[in-house]
Amino acid sequence: MAEPLTVEVVSPEAVLYSGEATMVITRTLGGGEIAFQAGHAPFLAALVENHTRVFLIDGSTEDIAVHGGFVEVSANKVSILSDTAELASQIDIERARAAKNRAETQLRAGHDAEAVSALARANARLTTSGH
């Protein structure tokens, strides 16, 4: 087995994940999805709202909704510092659906930057939770 990554996903409220993984996939601002494995070159980028996947050593996956922030990779360590983040198991699906509907209604009335952001957060939550 290849050397594992050390991964930390933190928000101002909590450490959502801290441990070892084989790979992390997240989405950067203007760069699309990116995967990190052991031996990845040093990297720093801003994140957008997305469904981040942490592939654990035991073969399972930790699904996390990340709402902005930064990712840094250095010396086989991936650090995600998020403005807000939620584990899939903590997402209130009905609340996310309601937020999505509200944002879509606002956007039908005209462009609204806050509604665009709210829609991105709701979509990240729903994708992360598998809905």
PDB file of C-alpha atoms in Angstrom:
ATOM      1  CA  MET A   1       0.000   0.000   0.000  1.00  0.00           C
ATOM      2  CA  ALA A   2       1.194   3.513  -0.828  1.00  0.00           C
ATOM      3  CA  GLU A   3       2.039   5.914   1.938  1.00  0.00           C
ATOM      4  CA  PRO A   4      -1.166   7.478   3.288  1.00  0.00           C
ATOM      5  CA  LEU A   5      -2.012  11.161   3.387  1.00  0.00           C
ATOM      6  CA  THR A   6      -2.629  12.968   6.629  1.00  0.00           C
ATOM      7  CA  VAL A   7      -5.876  14.887   6.198  1.00  0.00           C
ATOM      8  CA  GLU A   8      -7.504  17.617   8.250  1.00  0.00           C
ATOM      9  CA  VAL A   9     -10.803  19.276   7.400  1.00  0.00           C
ATOM     10  CA  VAL A  10     -11.561  22.127   9.767  1.00  0.00           C
ATOM     11  CA  SER A  11     -14.053  24.964  10.017  1.00  0.00           C
ATOM     12  CA  PRO A  12     -14.238  27.700  12.639  1.00  0.00           C
ATOM     13  CA  GLU A  13     -16.773  25.571  14.530  1.00  0.00           C
ATOM     14  CA  ALA A  14     -15.067  22.167  14.530  1.00  0.00           C
ATOM     15  CA  VAL A  15     -12.522  19.700  13.227  1.00  0.00           C
ATOM     16  CA  LEU A  16     -14.699  17.644  10.871  1.00  0.00           C
ATOM     17  CA  TYR A  17     -12.079  15.067   9.965  1.00  0.00           C
ATOM     18  CA  SER A  18      -8.555  14.363  11.105  1.00  0.00           C
ATOM     19  CA  GLY A  19      -6.806  11.165  10.102  1.00  0.00           C
ATOM     20  CA  GLU A  20      -5.266   9.197   7.281  1.00  0.00           C
ATOM     21  CA  ALA A  21      -6.597   8.748   3.773  1.00  0.00           C
ATOM     22  CA  THR A  22      -5.535   7.443   0.389  1.00  0.00           C
ATOM     23  CA  MET A  23      -7.003  10.337  -1.604  1.00  0.00           C
ATOM     24  CA  VAL A  24      -8.928  13.602  -1.284  1.00  0.00           C
ATOM     25  CA  ILE A  25     -11.057  15.126  -4.054  1.00  0.00           C
ATOM     26  CA  THR A  26     -12.302  18.700  -3.767  1.00  0.00           C
ATOM     27  CA  ARG A  27     -13.199  21.627  -6.074  1.00  0.00           C
ATOM     28  CA  THR A  28     -11.104  24.763  -6.435  1.00  0.00           C
ATOM     29  CA  LEU A  29     -12.114  28.234  -7.541  1.00  0.00           C
ATOM     30  CA  GLY A  30     -11.716  28.416 -11.306  1.00  0.00           C
ATOM     31  CA  GLY A  31      -9.872  25.109 -11.450  1.00  0.00           C
ATOM     32  CA  GLY A  32     -12.526  22.428 -11.183  1.00  0.00           C
ATOM     33  CA  GLU A  33     -12.140  19.212  -9.230  1.00  0.00           C
ATOM     34  CA  ILE A  34      -8.693  18.133  -8.124  1.00  0.00           C
ATOM     35  CA  ALA A  35      -7.500  14.913  -6.499  1.00  0.00           C
ATOM     36  CA  PHE A  36      -4.639  14.651  -4.032  1.00  0.00           C
ATOM     37  CA  GLN A  37      -2.697  11.473  -3.282  1.00  0.00           C
ATOM     38  CA  ALA A  38       0.555  10.811  -1.477  1.00  0.00           C
ATOM     39  CA  GLY A  39       3.474  12.509  -3.165  1.00  0.00           C
ATOM     40  CA  HIS A  40       1.405  15.383  -4.588  1.00  0.00           C
ATOM     41  CA  ALA A  41       3.365  18.576  -5.242  1.00  0.00           C
ATOM     42  CA  PRO A  42       2.849  21.453  -2.812  1.00  0.00           C
ATOM     43  CA  PHE A  43      -0.407  23.202  -3.645  1.00  0.00           C
ATOM     44  CA  LEU A  44      -2.550  26.061  -2.368  1.00  0.00           C
ATOM     45  CA  ALA A  45      -5.934  27.147  -3.759  1.00  0.00           C
ATOM     46  CA  ALA A  46      -9.231  28.734  -2.820  1.00  0.00           C
ATOM     47  CA  LEU A  47     -12.258  26.438  -2.644  1.00  0.00           C
ATOM     48  CA  VAL A  48     -15.818  26.869  -3.863  1.00  0.00           C
ATOM     49  CA  GLU A  49     -18.935  25.233  -2.446  1.00  0.00           C
ATOM     50  CA  ASN A  50     -18.531  21.544  -3.211  1.00  0.00           C
ATOM     51  CA  HIS A  51     -18.834  17.904  -2.249  1.00  0.00           C
ATOM     52  CA  THR A  52     -15.388  16.968  -0.935  1.00  0.00           C
ATOM     53  CA  ARG A  53     -14.552  13.272  -0.688  1.00  0.00           C
ATOM     54  CA  VAL A  54     -11.949  11.849   1.683  1.00  0.00           C
ATOM     55  CA  PHE A  55     -11.134   8.234   0.755  1.00  0.00           C
ATOM     56  CA  LEU A  56     -10.184   6.496   3.977  1.00  0.00           C
ATOM     57  CA  ILE A  57      -7.601   3.748   4.480  1.00  0.00           C
ATOM     58  CA  ASP A  58     -10.329   1.151   5.194  1.00  0.00           C
ATOM     59  CA  GLY A  59     -11.952   1.761   1.772  1.00  0.00           C
ATOM     60  CA  SER A  60     -14.829   3.904   3.037  1.00  0.00           C
ATOM     61  CA  THR A  61     -15.410   7.530   2.088  1.00  0.00           C
ATOM     62  CA  GLU A  62     -16.056  10.559   4.291  1.00  0.00           C
ATOM     63  CA  ASP A  63     -18.369  12.897   2.363  1.00  0.00           C
ATOM     64  CA  ILE A  64     -18.147  16.554   3.389  1.00  0.00           C
ATOM     65  CA  ALA A  65     -19.982  19.628   2.121  1.00  0.00           C
ATOM     66  CA  VAL A  66     -17.391  22.396   1.988  1.00  0.00           C
ATOM     67  CA  HIS A  67     -18.541  25.995   1.598  1.00  0.00           C
ATOM     68  CA  GLY A  68     -15.509  27.995   0.557  1.00  0.00           C
ATOM     69  CA  GLY A  69     -12.123  28.266   2.192  1.00  0.00           C
ATOM     70  CA  PHE A  70      -8.712  26.991   1.178  1.00  0.00           C
ATOM     71  CA  VAL A  71      -6.868  23.743   0.515  1.00  0.00           C
ATOM     72  CA  GLU A  72      -3.164  23.376   1.192  1.00  0.00           C
ATOM     73  CA  VAL A  73      -1.030  20.350   0.344  1.00  0.00           C
ATOM     74  CA  SER A  74       2.464  19.931   1.701  1.00  0.00           C
ATOM     75  CA  ALA A  75       4.592  16.919   2.668  1.00  0.00           C
ATOM     76  CA  ASN A  76       1.780  14.335   2.264  1.00  0.00           C
ATOM     77  CA  LYS A  77      -0.626  16.441   4.299  1.00  0.00           C
ATOM     78  CA  VAL A  78      -3.889  17.883   2.952  1.00  0.00           C
ATOM     79  CA  SER A  79      -5.412  20.673   5.019  1.00  0.00           C
ATOM     80  CA  ILE A  80      -8.843  22.032   4.161  1.00  0.00           C
ATOM     81  CA  LEU A  81      -9.677  25.210   6.035  1.00  0.00           C
ATOM     82  CA  SER A  82     -13.314  25.931   5.311  1.00  0.00           C
ATOM     83  CA  ASP A  83     -15.527  28.884   6.092  1.00  0.00           C
ATOM     84  CA  THR A  84     -18.271  26.340   6.828  1.00  0.00           C
ATOM     85  CA  ALA A  85     -18.303  22.569   6.371  1.00  0.00           C
ATOM     86  CA  GLU A  86     -20.654  19.696   7.218  1.00  0.00           C
ATOM     87  CA  LEU A  87     -20.353  15.931   7.274  1.00  0.00           C
ATOM     88  CA  ALA A  88     -22.933  14.196   5.092  1.00  0.00           C
ATOM     89  CA  SER A  89     -24.466  12.612   8.202  1.00  0.00           C
ATOM     90  CA  GLN A  90     -25.105  16.072   9.702  1.00  0.00           C
ATOM     91  CA  ILE A  91     -26.929  17.590   6.720  1.00  0.00           C
ATOM     92  CA  ASP A  92     -30.625  18.359   7.122  1.00  0.00           C
ATOM     93  CA  ILE A  93     -31.878  17.303   3.687  1.00  0.00           C
ATOM     94  CA  GLU A  94     -35.294  18.945   3.932  1.00  0.00           C
ATOM     95  CA  ARG A  95     -33.721  22.223   5.013  1.00  0.00           C
ATOM     96  CA  ALA A  96     -31.273  22.044   2.092  1.00  0.00           C
ATOM     97  CA  ARG A  97     -34.131  21.366  -0.362  1.00  0.00           C
ATOM     98  CA  ALA A  98     -36.084  24.317   1.036  1.00  0.00           C
ATOM     99  CA  ALA A  99     -33.012  26.566   0.705  1.00  0.00           C
ATOM    100  CA  LYS A 100     -32.537  25.418  -2.880  1.00  0.00           C
ATOM    101  CA  ASN A 101     -36.182  26.192  -3.717  1.00  0.00           C
ATOM    102  CA  ARG A 102     -35.939  29.666  -2.127  1.00  0.00           C
ATOM    103  CA  ALA A 103     -32.751  30.470  -4.036  1.00  0.00           C
ATOM    104  CA  GLU A 104     -34.206  29.277  -7.339  1.00  0.00           C
ATOM    105  CA  THR A 105     -37.317  31.405  -6.772  1.00  0.00           C
ATOM    106  CA  GLN A 106     -35.149  34.467  -6.072  1.00  0.00           C
ATOM    107  CA  LEU A 107     -33.076  33.815  -9.196  1.00  0.00           C
ATOM    108  CA  ARG A 108     -36.163  33.576 -11.392  1.00  0.00           C
ATOM    109  CA  ALA A 109     -36.960  37.137 -10.297  1.00  0.00           C
ATOM    110  CA  GLY A 110     -33.523  38.342 -11.409  1.00  0.00           C
ATOM    111  CA  HIS A 111     -29.811  37.914 -10.715  1.00  0.00           C
ATOM    112  CA  ASP A 112     -29.003  38.112  -7.035  1.00  0.00           C
ATOM    113  CA  ALA A 113     -25.475  37.304  -5.822  1.00  0.00           C
ATOM    114  CA  GLU A 114     -26.734  36.093  -2.438  1.00  0.00           C
ATOM    115  CA  ALA A 115     -29.222  33.755  -4.129  1.00  0.00           C
ATOM    116  CA  VAL A 116     -26.457  32.375  -6.369  1.00  0.00           C
ATOM    117  CA  SER A 117     -24.348  31.667  -3.282  1.00  0.00           C
ATOM    118  CA  ALA A 118     -27.299  30.127  -1.403  1.00  0.00           C
ATOM    119  CA  LEU A 119     -28.058  27.867  -4.366  1.00  0.00           C
ATOM    120  CA  ALA A 120     -24.410  26.711  -4.524  1.00  0.00           C
ATOM    121  CA  ARG A 121     -24.447  25.886  -0.783  1.00  0.00           C
ATOM    122  CA  ALA A 122     -27.747  23.996  -1.069  1.00  0.00           C
ATOM    123  CA  ASN A 123     -26.503  22.018  -4.080  1.00  0.00           C
ATOM    124  CA  ALA A 124     -23.268  21.123  -2.262  1.00  0.00           C
ATOM    125  CA  ARG A 125     -25.289  19.876   0.728  1.00  0.00           C
ATOM    126  CA  LEU A 126     -27.673  17.838  -1.425  1.00  0.00           C
ATOM    127  CA  THR A 127     -24.878  16.310  -3.519  1.00  0.00           C
ATOM    128  CA  THR A 128     -22.858  15.457  -0.419  1.00  0.00           C
ATOM    129  CA  SER A 129     -25.842  13.779   1.225  1.00  0.00           C
ATOM    130  CA  GLY A 130     -26.622  11.790  -1.951  1.00  0.00           C
ATOM    131  CA  HIS A 131     -29.830  13.647  -2.818  1.00  0.00           C
TER     132      HIS A 131
END
